[in-house]
Tab-separated table of C-alpha atoms and ligand atoms in Angstrom:
chain	number	residue	atom	x	y	z
A	1028	MET	CA	0.000	0.000	0.000
A	1029	ASN	CA	1.566	3.296	-0.940
A	1030	ARG	CA	1.580	6.177	1.499
A	1031	LEU	CA	-1.070	8.241	-0.209
A	1032	LEU	CA	-3.466	5.309	-0.316
A	1033	LEU	CA	-2.726	4.532	3.322
A	1034	LEU	CA	-3.438	8.139	4.209
A	1035	ILE	CA	-6.737	8.026	2.328
A	1036	VAL	CA	-7.706	4.754	4.018
A	1037	MET	CA	-6.852	6.230	7.423
A	1038	LEU	CA	-8.822	9.349	6.631
A	1039	VAL	CA	-11.862	7.346	5.547
A	1040	VAL	CA	-11.660	5.141	8.646
A	1041	SER	CA	-11.301	8.145	10.952
A	1042	LEU	CA	-14.190	9.903	9.218
A	1043	GLN	CA	-16.345	6.826	9.707
A	1044	LEU	CA	-15.357	6.672	13.357
A	1045	ALA	CA	-16.019	10.378	13.716
A	1046	ALA	CA	-19.467	9.911	12.208
A	1047	GLN	CA	-20.240	7.326	14.850
A	1048	LEU	CA	-19.249	9.348	17.878
A	1049	PRO	CA	-22.135	10.363	20.102
A	1050	THR	CA	-23.221	13.968	19.844
A	1051	ASP	CA	-26.112	15.855	21.421
A	1052	VAL	CA	-28.658	14.322	19.081
A	1053	TYR	CA	-30.000	10.907	18.119
A	1054	GLN	CA	-28.120	9.831	14.969
A	1055	TYR	CA	-30.072	7.306	12.938
A	1056	HIS	CA	-29.037	5.318	9.861
A	1057	ILE	CA	-31.818	3.577	7.990
A	1058	ASP	CA	-31.001	1.305	5.079
A	1059	LEU	CA	-33.795	1.122	2.509
A	1060	LEU	CA	-31.450	-0.269	-0.114
A	1061	ASN	CA	-30.452	-3.633	1.327
A	1062	VAL	CA	-33.831	-4.926	2.405
A	1063	ALA	CA	-34.066	-8.647	3.067
A	1064	ASP	CA	-37.068	-10.657	4.181
A	1065	ASN	CA	-39.216	-7.478	4.432
A	1066	LYS	CA	-36.848	-6.147	7.093
A	1067	VAL	CA	-35.006	-2.860	7.202
A	1068	GLN	CA	-31.691	-2.504	9.042
A	1069	VAL	CA	-31.526	0.426	11.445
A	1070	THR	CA	-28.594	1.721	13.491
A	1071	LEU	CA	-28.647	4.398	16.153
A	1072	VAL	CA	-25.956	6.360	17.932
A	1073	PRO	CA	-27.702	7.752	21.022
A	1074	PRO	CA	-26.842	11.181	22.412
A	1075	LYS	CA	-23.831	11.523	24.721
A	1076	ASN	CA	-24.882	10.676	28.258
A	1077	GLN	CA	-23.718	9.501	31.648
A	1078	LEU	CA	-26.380	6.913	32.290
A	1079	GLN	CA	-25.633	3.516	33.769
A	1080	THR	CA	-28.838	2.125	32.348
A	1081	GLY	CA	-31.347	3.465	29.889
A	1082	LYS	CA	-34.810	2.461	28.742
A	1083	PHE	CA	-35.274	2.543	24.990
A	1084	ILE	CA	-38.843	2.986	23.795
A	1085	ILE	CA	-40.687	2.283	20.570
A	1086	PRO	CA	-44.261	3.673	20.796
A	1087	ARG	CA	-47.122	1.646	22.147
A	1088	MET	CA	-49.445	4.507	21.185
A	1089	VAL	CA	-49.207	7.372	18.711
A	1090	PRO	CA	-51.107	10.692	18.637
A	1091	GLY	CA	-54.363	10.592	16.682
A	1092	TYR	CA	-55.055	6.879	17.090
A	1093	TYR	CA	-56.840	5.825	20.244
A	1094	ASP	CA	-55.785	2.236	20.622
A	1095	ALA	CA	-52.528	0.466	21.385
A	1096	LEU	CA	-50.487	-0.175	18.242
A	1097	ASN	CA	-47.536	-1.839	20.033
A	1098	LEU	CA	-45.126	-0.803	17.293
A	1099	GLY	CA	-42.299	-2.559	19.138
A	1100	GLN	CA	-43.720	-5.811	17.753
A	1101	HIS	CA	-41.953	-5.063	14.470
A	1102	ILE	CA	-38.493	-4.817	16.066
A	1103	SER	CA	-36.069	-7.744	16.106
A	1104	ALA	CA	-32.329	-8.481	16.495
A	1105	PHE	CA	-31.947	-5.580	18.929
A	1106	GLN	CA	-28.296	-5.216	19.966
A	1107	ALA	CA	-26.144	-2.596	21.662
A	1108	PHE	CA	-22.361	-2.191	21.342
A	1109	ASP	CA	-19.864	-0.083	23.216
A	1110	GLN	CA	-17.342	2.127	21.478
A	1111	THR	CA	-14.852	-0.745	21.058
A	1112	GLY	CA	-17.536	-2.863	19.397
A	1113	ALA	CA	-18.122	-5.173	22.368
A	1114	GLN	CA	-21.733	-6.113	23.008
A	1115	LEU	CA	-23.550	-4.499	25.950
A	1116	PRO	CA	-26.220	-6.355	27.958
A	1117	VAL	CA	-29.728	-5.712	26.665
A	1118	HIS	CA	-32.971	-6.854	28.259
A	1119	ARG	CA	-36.299	-6.622	26.447
A	1120	VAL	CA	-38.632	-5.289	29.150
A	1121	ASP	CA	-41.828	-5.749	27.128
A	1122	THR	CA	-43.033	-5.478	23.515
A	1123	ASN	CA	-42.139	-1.807	23.274
A	1124	SER	CA	-39.147	-1.228	25.542
A	1125	TRP	CA	-35.578	-2.390	26.088
A	1126	SER	CA	-33.236	-1.794	28.997
A	1127	ILE	CA	-29.543	-1.303	28.203
A	1128	LYS	CA	-26.778	-1.569	30.817
A	1129	GLY	CA	-23.768	0.731	30.477
A	1130	LEU	CA	-25.541	3.201	28.243
A	1131	GLU	CA	-22.824	5.811	28.922
A	1132	HIS	CA	-20.377	3.617	26.962
A	1133	VAL	CA	-22.707	2.826	24.083
A	1134	GLY	CA	-21.289	3.375	20.613
A	1135	LYS	CA	-24.068	1.954	18.499
A	1136	ILE	CA	-27.429	0.253	18.739
A	1137	SER	CA	-28.713	-1.844	15.872
A	1138	TYR	CA	-32.007	-3.540	15.138
A	1139	GLN	CA	-34.251	-4.678	12.338
A	1140	VAL	CA	-37.747	-3.409	11.555
A	1141	SER	CA	-40.365	-5.487	9.734
A	1142	GLY	CA	-42.894	-3.897	7.407
A	1143	GLY	CA	-46.397	-3.561	8.847
A	1144	TRP	CA	-48.431	-4.856	5.891
A	1145	ASP	CA	-48.150	-5.996	2.270
A	1146	ASN	CA	-51.531	-5.065	0.849
A	1147	LEU	CA	-54.618	-3.169	1.969
A	1148	LEU	CA	-56.860	-6.223	2.116
A	1149	GLN	CA	-54.537	-7.999	4.520
A	1150	HIS	CA	-55.919	-8.082	8.065
A	1151	THR	CA	-53.873	-6.035	10.546
A	1152	ALA	CA	-54.752	-5.204	14.135
A	1153	GLY	CA	-54.027	-1.459	14.087
A	1154	ALA	CA	-54.272	1.407	11.624
A	1155	LYS	CA	-52.390	0.717	8.405
A	1156	SER	CA	-51.696	4.418	7.963
A	1157	ALA	CA	-49.750	4.424	11.257
A	1158	GLU	CA	-47.492	1.537	10.182
A	1159	SER	CA	-44.480	1.455	7.882
A	1160	ILE	CA	-44.432	-0.479	4.643
A	1161	PHE	CA	-41.439	-1.725	2.714
A	1162	LYS	CA	-41.815	-2.790	-0.909
A	1163	LYS	CA	-38.256	-3.429	-1.950
A	1164	ASP	CA	-37.278	-1.485	-5.063
A	1165	SER	CA	-40.675	0.196	-5.457
A	1166	LEU	CA	-42.048	1.925	-2.350
A	1167	PHE	CA	-41.324	2.715	1.281
A	1168	ILE	CA	-43.664	4.565	3.628
A	1169	LEU	CA	-41.899	5.266	6.888
A	1170	ASN	CA	-43.855	6.200	9.939
A	1171	TYR	CA	-40.962	6.984	12.237
A	1172	SER	CA	-42.932	5.781	15.252
A	1173	SER	CA	-42.395	2.215	14.033
A	1174	VAL	CA	-38.798	2.671	12.866
A	1175	THR	CA	-37.179	4.929	15.471
A	1176	GLY	CA	-37.392	5.345	19.223
A	1177	TYR	CA	-35.940	7.299	22.121
A	1178	PHE	CA	-34.524	6.846	25.614
A	1179	GLU	CA	-36.918	7.686	28.396
A	1180	GLU	CA	-33.985	9.295	30.260
A	1181	ILE	CA	-32.924	11.419	27.241
A	1182	PRO	CA	-36.066	13.221	26.035
A	1183	ASP	CA	-36.403	16.376	23.931
A	1184	ARG	CA	-33.332	15.865	21.747
A	1185	GLY	CA	-32.848	16.470	18.079
A	1186	TYR	CA	-32.831	13.749	15.425
A	1187	GLU	CA	-30.501	13.361	12.492
A	1188	VAL	CA	-31.598	10.650	10.114
A	1189	THR	CA	-29.430	9.355	7.273
A	1190	LEU	CA	-31.234	7.155	4.769
A	1191	LYS	CA	-29.796	4.856	2.147
A	1192	LYS	CA	-32.174	4.506	-0.785
A	1193	ASN	CA	-32.514	3.503	-4.423
A	1194	PRO	CA	-30.885	6.091	-6.729
A	1195	GLY	CA	-34.168	7.013	-8.467
A	1196	PHE	CA	-36.215	7.407	-5.277
A	1197	TYR	CA	-37.480	10.734	-3.998
A	1198	ALA	CA	-38.469	11.541	-0.400
A	1199	SER	CA	-41.959	13.059	-0.059
A	1200	SER	CA	-42.536	14.483	3.412
A	1201	ALA	CA	-43.389	17.589	5.381
A	1202	LEU	CA	-39.771	17.472	6.611
A	1203	GLN	CA	-36.935	18.636	4.350
A	1204	TYR	CA	-34.738	15.849	2.992
A	1205	THR	CA	-31.343	16.919	1.704
A	1206	ARG	CA	-29.558	14.841	-0.869
A	1207	GLN	CA	-26.026	13.805	0.083
A	1208	ASN	CA	-25.466	11.694	-3.030
A	1209	ASP	CA	-27.467	9.412	-5.361
A	1210	THR	CA	-28.210	6.896	-2.641
A	1211	THR	CA	-28.099	8.975	0.534
A	1212	ASP	CA	-30.505	11.519	2.008
A	1213	LYS	CA	-30.465	13.318	5.315
A	1214	ALA	CA	-33.304	14.738	7.389
A	1215	ARG	CA	-33.419	16.520	10.711
A	1216	ALA	CA	-36.134	17.007	13.308
A	1217	VAL	CA	-36.026	19.086	16.479
A	1218	ASP	CA	-37.395	16.258	18.613
A	1219	TYR	CA	-39.036	12.836	18.520
A	1220	ARG	CA	-42.586	14.195	18.365
A	1221	ARG	CA	-41.754	16.263	15.316
A	1222	LEU	CA	-39.971	13.330	13.629
A	1223	VAL	CA	-42.912	10.986	14.220
A	1224	ASP	CA	-45.251	13.727	13.046
A	1225	ALA	CA	-43.681	13.760	9.579
A	1226	PRO	CA	-43.875	10.408	7.782
A	1227	VAL	CA	-41.978	10.022	4.529
A	1228	MET	CA	-42.836	8.221	1.298
A	1229	TYR	CA	-39.903	7.006	-0.832
A	1230	CYS	CA	-40.528	5.998	-4.434
A	1231	ILE	CA	-39.968	7.051	-8.048
A	1232	PRO	CA	-41.523	10.513	-7.863
A	1233	ASP	CA	-45.000	11.326	-9.124
A	1234	THR	CA	-45.243	14.692	-7.401
A	1235	THR	CA	-46.922	18.045	-7.986
A	1236	TRP	CA	-46.421	21.175	-5.897
A	1237	ILE	CA	-49.158	23.734	-5.312
A	1238	GLN	CA	-48.405	27.182	-3.956
A	1239	VAL	CA	-51.160	28.268	-1.564
A	1240	GLY	CA	-50.335	31.745	-0.286
A	1241	ASN	CA	-46.945	31.326	1.345
A	1242	THR	CA	-47.388	27.588	1.858
A	1243	LYS	CA	-45.859	24.994	-0.456
A	1244	VAL	CA	-48.177	22.008	-0.700
A	1245	LEU	CA	-46.795	18.730	-2.012
A	1246	VAL	CA	-49.102	16.172	-3.619
A	1247	SER	CA	-47.211	12.905	-3.912
A	1248	PHE	CA	-48.814	9.839	-5.455
A	1249	TYR	CA	-47.827	6.181	-5.615
A	1250	SER	CA	-49.607	3.383	-7.383
A	1251	LYS	CA	-48.137	0.216	-8.834
A	1252	GLU	CA	-50.469	0.481	-11.838
A	1253	HIS	CA	-50.797	4.207	-12.494
A	1254	ARG	CA	-48.285	6.963	-13.139
A	1255	SER	CA	-48.434	10.741	-13.502
A	1256	TYR	CA	-51.614	11.104	-11.505
A	1257	SER	CA	-50.433	13.616	-8.883
A	1258	LYS	CA	-51.198	16.531	-11.216
A	1259	VAL	CA	-54.823	15.397	-11.625
A	1260	LEU	CA	-55.219	15.189	-7.841
A	1261	ALA	CA	-53.392	18.484	-7.289
A	1262	ALA	CA	-55.672	20.295	-9.743
A	1263	ARG	CA	-58.705	19.081	-7.789
A	1264	LEU	CA	-57.184	19.837	-4.396
A	1265	GLN	CA	-56.154	23.322	-5.416
A	1266	THR	CA	-59.693	24.748	-5.333
A	1267	ILE	CA	-60.404	23.550	-1.828
A	1268	LEU	CA	-56.997	24.655	-0.534
A	1269	PHE	CA	-57.444	28.173	-1.936
A	1270	ASN	CA	-60.831	28.412	-0.262
A	1271	GLN	CA	-59.340	27.185	2.993
A	1272	GLN	CA	-56.674	29.860	2.700
A	1273	ALA	CA	-59.334	32.551	2.224
A	1274	TYR	CA	-61.297	31.150	5.185
A	1275	LEU	CA	-58.189	31.415	7.351
A	1276	GLY	CA	-57.763	35.071	6.497
A	1277	GLY	CA	-55.356	34.684	3.570
A	1278	GLN	CA	-52.376	33.551	5.605
A	1279	LEU	CA	-51.621	29.925	6.498
A	1280	PRO	CA	-49.645	29.174	9.660
A	1281	VAL	CA	-47.329	26.602	7.991
A	1282	ASP	CA	-44.615	26.830	5.291
A	1283	ARG	CA	-45.000	23.308	4.002
A	1284	TYR	CA	-47.665	20.656	3.782
A	1285	ALA	CA	-47.599	17.198	2.194
A	1286	PHE	CA	-50.295	14.801	0.988
A	1287	LEU	CA	-48.792	11.323	0.710
A	1288	ILE	CA	-51.211	9.246	-1.325
A	1289	TYR	CA	-50.985	5.515	-1.909
A	1290	GLN	CA	-53.360	3.697	-4.242
A	1291	GLU	CA	-53.750	-0.021	-4.610
A	1292	GLN	CA	-55.886	-2.029	-7.016
A	1293	ILE	CA	-58.559	-4.029	-5.162
A	1294	PRO	CA	-61.352	-6.154	-6.723
A	1295	LYS	CA	-64.317	-3.957	-5.788
A	1296	GLY	CA	-65.410	-1.022	-3.667
A	1297	LEU	CA	-63.412	1.793	-2.155
A	1298	LEU	CA	-61.196	1.391	0.872
A	1299	THR	CA	-59.710	4.386	2.641
A	1300	ASP	CA	-57.421	4.709	5.613
A	1301	GLY	CA	-55.738	7.943	6.656
A	1302	LEU	CA	-53.855	9.422	9.565
A	1303	GLU	CA	-53.423	13.147	9.950
A	1304	HIS	CA	-50.273	14.854	11.072
A	1305	SER	CA	-49.604	18.522	11.715
A	1306	ASN	CA	-48.073	19.186	8.291
A	1307	SER	CA	-49.044	16.121	6.313
A	1308	THR	CA	-51.562	13.362	5.777
A	1309	VAL	CA	-50.965	9.771	4.791
A	1310	CYS	CA	-53.887	8.603	2.623
A	1311	LEU	CA	-54.237	4.954	1.662
A	1312	TYR	CA	-56.779	3.997	-0.993
A	1313	GLY	CA	-57.899	0.670	-2.327
A	1314	SER	CA	-60.042	1.003	-5.446
A	1315	THR	CA	-60.772	-0.726	-8.734
A	1316	ALA	CA	-59.860	2.381	-10.744
A	1317	LEU	CA	-58.745	5.940	-10.097
A	1318	ASP	CA	-62.036	7.670	-10.944
A	1319	LYS	CA	-63.388	7.865	-7.380
A	1320	LEU	CA	-60.079	8.923	-5.926
A	1321	PRO	CA	-60.260	12.734	-6.317
A	1322	GLU	CA	-63.643	12.961	-4.497
A	1323	ALA	CA	-62.488	10.639	-1.718
A	1324	LEU	CA	-59.269	12.611	-1.324
A	1325	ILE	CA	-61.056	15.953	-1.165
A	1326	GLY	CA	-63.322	14.583	1.566
A	1327	VAL	CA	-60.313	13.621	3.646
A	1328	ALA	CA	-58.103	16.564	2.691
A	1329	SER	CA	-60.579	19.268	3.652
A	1330	HIS	CA	-60.670	18.043	7.251
A	1331	GLU	CA	-57.019	17.007	7.579
A	1332	PHE	CA	-55.615	20.220	6.154
A	1333	PHE	CA	-57.447	22.245	8.828
A	1334	HIS	CA	-55.357	20.431	11.424
A	1335	ILE	CA	-52.642	22.986	10.645
A	1336	LEU	CA	-54.616	25.141	13.132
A	1337	THR	CA	-55.049	22.624	15.868
A	1338	PRO	CA	-53.308	20.656	17.278
A	1339	LEU	CA	-50.266	21.979	15.369
A	1340	ASN	CA	-50.593	25.609	16.423
A	1341	ILE	CA	-52.970	25.269	19.371
A	1342	HIS	CA	-52.306	22.345	21.706
A	1343	SER	CA	-51.895	21.437	25.339
A	1344	ARG	CA	-48.867	20.101	27.200
A	1345	GLU	CA	-50.285	16.587	26.932
A	1346	VAL	CA	-49.939	16.878	23.158
A	1347	GLN	CA	-46.555	18.641	23.225
A	1348	HIS	CA	-45.037	16.063	25.589
A	1349	PHE	CA	-46.940	13.061	24.348
A	1350	ASN	CA	-46.017	9.917	26.267
A	1351	PHE	CA	-45.673	7.225	23.607
A	1352	LEU	CA	-45.871	4.355	26.100
A	1353	ASP	CA	-48.683	5.412	28.368
A	1354	PRO	CA	-50.163	8.733	27.260
A	1355	VAL	CA	-52.255	11.031	29.413
A	1356	LEU	CA	-54.774	12.458	26.973
A	1357	SER	CA	-55.772	16.094	26.764
A	1358	LYS	CA	-59.324	17.186	27.703
A	1359	HIS	CA	-59.706	19.111	24.515
A	1360	LEU	CA	-60.584	16.759	21.674
A	1361	TRP	CA	-63.681	18.966	21.221
A	1362	LEU	CA	-61.103	21.539	20.009
A	1363	TYR	CA	-58.659	19.336	18.063
A	1364	GLU	CA	-61.288	17.269	16.249
A	1365	GLY	CA	-64.596	19.096	16.849
A	1366	MET	CA	-63.414	22.552	15.814
A	1367	THR	CA	-61.438	21.088	12.906
A	1368	GLU	CA	-64.562	19.350	11.639
A	1369	TYR	CA	-66.631	22.482	12.201
A	1370	ALA	CA	-64.204	24.543	10.068
A	1371	THR	CA	-64.481	21.800	7.433
A	1372	ILE	CA	-68.274	22.166	7.174
A	1373	HIS	CA	-68.386	25.940	7.733
A	1374	MET	CA	-65.764	26.859	5.129
A	1375	PRO	CA	-67.714	25.810	1.970
A	1376	ILE	CA	-70.727	28.014	2.817
A	1377	LYS	CA	-68.612	30.913	4.059
A	1378	GLU	CA	-66.484	30.811	0.899
A	1379	LYS	CA	-69.560	30.421	-1.325
A	1380	MET	CA	-68.659	26.967	-2.622
A	1381	ILE	CA	-72.174	25.768	-1.649
A	1382	GLY	CA	-75.549	27.413	-1.032
A	1383	LEU	CA	-77.790	27.548	2.047
A	1384	GLN	CA	-79.843	24.437	1.186
A	1385	ALA	CA	-76.741	22.284	0.811
A	1386	PHE	CA	-75.345	23.646	4.079
A	1387	LEU	CA	-78.584	22.900	5.960
A	1388	GLY	CA	-78.295	19.353	4.609
A	1389	VAL	CA	-74.797	19.104	6.093
A	1390	ILE	CA	-76.097	20.300	9.496
A	1391	GLU	CA	-78.930	17.759	9.353
A	1392	ARG	CA	-76.468	14.963	8.642
A	1393	LYS	CA	-74.381	15.985	11.657
A	1394	ILE	CA	-77.521	16.007	13.837
A	1395	LYS	CA	-78.526	12.542	12.593
A	1396	GLY	CA	-74.903	11.487	13.051
A	1397	MET	CA	-75.257	12.023	16.814
A	1398	ASP	CA	-77.874	9.254	16.972
A	1399	GLY	CA	-76.403	6.178	18.511
A	1400	PHE	CA	-73.958	8.124	20.670
A	1401	ASP	CA	-74.531	9.060	24.297
A	1402	ASN	CA	-75.678	12.689	24.108
A	1403	LYS	CA	-75.223	13.325	27.832
A	1404	LEU	CA	-71.533	12.526	28.094
A	1405	SER	CA	-69.091	15.212	29.114
A	1406	MET	CA	-66.871	15.962	26.120
A	1407	THR	CA	-63.860	16.670	28.322
A	1408	LEU	CA	-64.321	13.281	29.985
A	1409	MET	CA	-64.752	11.568	26.609
A	1410	SER	CA	-61.516	13.195	25.571
A	1411	THR	CA	-59.330	12.113	28.491
A	1412	ASN	CA	-60.891	8.647	28.232
A	1413	ALA	CA	-60.792	8.369	24.430
A	1414	ILE	CA	-58.875	5.112	24.645
A	1415	ARG	CA	-61.471	3.423	26.850
A	1416	MET	CA	-64.489	5.107	25.232
A	1417	GLN	CA	-63.673	4.241	21.650
A	1418	ASP	CA	-67.326	3.570	20.834
A	1419	GLN	CA	-68.051	7.263	21.595
A	1420	TYR	CA	-64.993	8.730	19.930
A	1421	LEU	CA	-66.574	9.348	16.523
A	1422	ASN	CA	-69.081	11.703	18.136
A	1423	PHE	CA	-66.339	14.364	18.181
A	1424	TYR	CA	-66.911	14.618	14.405
A	1425	GLN	CA	-70.698	14.917	14.873
A	1426	LYS	CA	-71.562	16.564	18.185
A	1427	GLY	CA	-68.067	18.101	18.354
A	1428	ALA	CA	-68.674	19.921	15.064
A	1429	LEU	CA	-72.112	21.103	16.272
A	1430	VAL	CA	-70.547	22.413	19.507
A	1431	GLY	CA	-68.357	24.476	17.158
A	1432	LEU	CA	-71.440	25.698	15.317
A	1433	CYS	CA	-73.214	26.753	18.539
A	1434	LEU	CA	-70.048	28.422	19.834
A	1435	ASP	CA	-69.615	30.299	16.547
A	1436	ILE	CA	-73.178	31.684	16.605
A	1437	ARG	CA	-72.967	32.525	20.323
A	1438	LEU	CA	-69.717	34.453	19.728
A	1439	ARG	CA	-71.241	36.311	16.766
A	1440	GLU	CA	-74.236	37.172	18.911
A	1441	LEU	CA	-72.174	38.485	21.834
A	1442	SER	CA	-69.812	40.456	19.567
A	1443	HIS	CA	-72.576	41.941	17.397
A	1444	GLY	CA	-71.248	39.966	14.462
A	1445	GLN	CA	-67.594	40.929	14.874
A	1446	MET	CA	-66.108	37.709	16.239
A	1447	GLY	CA	-66.734	34.053	15.485
A	1448	THR	CA	-64.718	30.859	15.774
A	1449	GLN	CA	-62.538	31.902	12.804
A	1450	GLU	CA	-61.325	34.962	14.715
A	1451	LEU	CA	-61.096	33.009	17.980
A	1452	MET	CA	-58.783	30.424	16.409
A	1453	GLN	CA	-56.551	33.193	15.032
A	1454	LYS	CA	-56.342	34.746	18.505
A	1455	LEU	CA	-55.355	31.397	20.001
A	1456	ILE	CA	-52.673	30.829	17.339
A	1457	LYS	CA	-51.262	34.268	18.123
A	1458	LYS	CA	-51.218	33.501	21.828
A	1459	TYR	CA	-49.726	29.998	21.541
A	1460	GLY	CA	-48.402	28.825	18.173
A	1461	SER	CA	-46.520	25.621	17.482
A	1462	GLU	CA	-43.927	25.951	20.268
A	1463	LYS	CA	-46.031	27.062	23.237
A	1464	ALA	CA	-48.485	24.646	24.799
A	1465	PHE	CA	-51.440	25.647	26.951
A	1466	LYS	CA	-52.260	24.059	30.287
A	1467	ASP	CA	-55.228	21.748	29.826
A	1468	GLU	CA	-57.067	23.165	32.828
A	1469	ASP	CA	-56.525	26.793	31.723
A	1470	LEU	CA	-57.980	26.721	28.229
A	1471	PHE	CA	-61.614	27.581	28.978
A	1472	ARG	CA	-60.518	30.483	31.183
A	1473	VAL	CA	-58.148	31.732	28.458
A	1474	ILE	CA	-60.819	31.543	25.754
A	1475	THR	CA	-63.229	33.348	28.080
A	1476	SER	CA	-60.715	36.138	28.652
A	1477	LEU	CA	-60.173	36.435	24.876
A	1478	THR	CA	-63.931	36.575	24.271
A	1479	PHE	CA	-66.852	37.149	26.676
A	1480	PRO	CA	-67.629	36.113	30.276
A	1481	GLU	CA	-70.749	34.250	29.034
A	1482	ILE	CA	-68.542	31.820	27.097
A	1483	ARG	CA	-67.327	30.202	30.337
A	1484	LEU	CA	-70.894	29.042	30.991
A	1485	PHE	CA	-71.179	27.744	27.429
A	1486	PHE	CA	-68.150	25.494	27.991
A	1487	LYS	CA	-69.376	24.417	31.414
A	1488	ASP	CA	-72.808	23.408	30.165
A	1489	TYR	CA	-72.097	21.847	26.799
A	1490	VAL	CA	-68.487	20.674	26.903
A	1491	GLU	CA	-67.736	19.882	30.553
A	1492	ASP	CA	-71.149	18.868	31.921
A	1493	GLY	CA	-72.308	17.260	28.713
A	1494	GLN	CA	-75.750	18.813	28.462
A	1495	PRO	CA	-77.357	18.327	25.043
A	1496	ILE	CA	-76.325	21.292	22.891
A	1497	PRO	CA	-78.898	24.112	22.470
A	1498	LEU	CA	-79.465	23.556	18.762
A	1499	LYS	CA	-83.018	24.866	18.540
A	1500	GLU	CA	-82.461	28.170	20.315
A	1501	THR	CA	-79.069	28.721	18.662
A	1502	LEU	CA	-80.317	28.126	15.114
A	1503	GLN	CA	-83.328	30.331	15.789
A	1504	LYS	CA	-80.983	33.264	16.408
A	1505	VAL	CA	-79.851	33.062	12.783
A	1506	GLY	CA	-83.326	32.512	11.360
A	1507	LEU	CA	-83.305	28.729	11.089
A	1508	ASP	CA	-85.946	26.366	12.446
A	1509	TYR	CA	-84.869	23.063	13.897
A	1510	ASP	CA	-87.499	20.338	14.130
A	1511	ALA	CA	-86.083	17.904	16.695
A	1512	ALA	CA	-88.638	15.163	15.948
A	1513	GLN	CA	-87.972	15.189	12.207
A	1514	GLN	CA	-84.299	16.161	12.614
A	1515	THR	CA	-84.717	18.808	9.934
A	1516	VAL	CA	-83.388	22.355	9.673
A	1517	THR	CA	-85.215	24.863	7.489
A	1518	ALA	CA	-85.019	28.607	6.906
A	1519	THR	CA	-87.472	30.574	9.082
A	1520	ARG	CA	-90.326	32.163	7.156
A	1521	ASN	CA	-90.197	35.954	7.511
A	1522	PRO	CA	-87.038	36.183	9.640
A	1523	SER	CA	-86.452	39.399	11.564
A	1524	ALA	CA	-83.800	41.919	10.583
A	1525	LYS	CA	-81.857	40.888	13.688
A	1526	GLN	CA	-81.899	37.225	12.708
A	1527	LEU	CA	-80.810	38.037	9.175
A	1528	SER	CA	-77.998	40.284	10.297
A	1529	LEU	CA	-76.623	37.586	12.627
A	1530	ARG	CA	-76.941	34.991	9.850
A	1531	LYS	CA	-75.032	37.314	7.538
A	1532	ALA	CA	-72.205	37.651	10.096
A	1533	TRP	CA	-72.146	33.867	10.560
A	1534	ILE	CA	-72.247	32.556	6.984
A	1535	ASP	CA	-72.206	35.710	4.880
A	1536	LEU	CA	-75.658	34.948	3.433
B	1978	ZN	ZN1	-58.979	15.067	12.488
């Protein structure tokens, strides 16, 4: 070996060693290139620490899905090595956690991750959209909750993820991926929650970008059978996104958003599965053809996109410091899901996409949707117990949305038309934003101080105590008659000027 070559070899070796030294962040290497047996090889260099033992966690639960997913079930061949390469003792505590002795000396941890499912018709226990899938040489969807973890003793650290991938693959995600070379990408996240909150889809790109105000929206599509379809979907999504932008006052509180859409051919019917994140949505579709896809996507997208308001920019400490093993849930699902769904149904009338008759039909469907749920349950209690009360959970999209409607009209009434839920949400974003969490027990008091003293009673009666919401009297204020027996809502004949003026403030009609 000549000297120059020796020098180069030494340099390369020292660079490799340097790359493996612990820093302040979690350094992950994920190999999507050398997949064998549906398993992906993962290595981790944990942050520098002085811990004699550490508990490594892969989530049992993830935000937005109210049942145990036990994502640790996909992990195998878990090993830890010290900086000389000697193995450290590891004990698997349960499905989702491992205890490592001598963590202060750890140089590297390695394990394998199995893909969650092969096709949409396959039976799986949890939500497919929360799992990762590996289709060697064609597609990878990584939900980082099933691929990466964290040490209980070392929370709130940054993540640096290096991915090896096929040369033609492109990373679609709400996070920025920077290309190192043909087969290597890098991504960073400020903490575990933010990493898990931004899944990535790797495949040959079929992507279209839409500019909505100052937000770049990525529409990324994968189907084994169909190519170049993202532009068709993007064209359809564009209209609704522009209307959402107008509804939110012209400015969106995020720079980037991503729709990651997977389509699979199934024999008949339409199958959809989606999980929302703060800046992205994973949408899985099984269909015979593509023709029903745009409508189905718009239905999902209009709700999911509004999540950029809450929980992303308005959330409690329980959301900010989500415990992935044993979460304490926030009281405020009426806000995260109810107000999101209310904005979804309110926006089309406010932005003149639909007329009054169509809107009344939407309200009627929400009212009928409450049938079969317990109408006397406290919504704050349903929220903290969402895991145990799964049979009631879907009422946040029915009654929760109607709580939003009643709150909106009450606010318009008290403010002589000046303030509704649109303005309230903007005030809350200003006060909190993505980095500052509210205290769960403070929220009603804060909203009251931002609005009117009467609003505290509204929350007490209809959200905390779980009284049936005052639909009849509320709708009457805007010149609408609610027939509880028939579950119909019709425009009042000869409404007063007062009713009409409040209706105008509420829906601009
Ligand atoms: Zn939602």
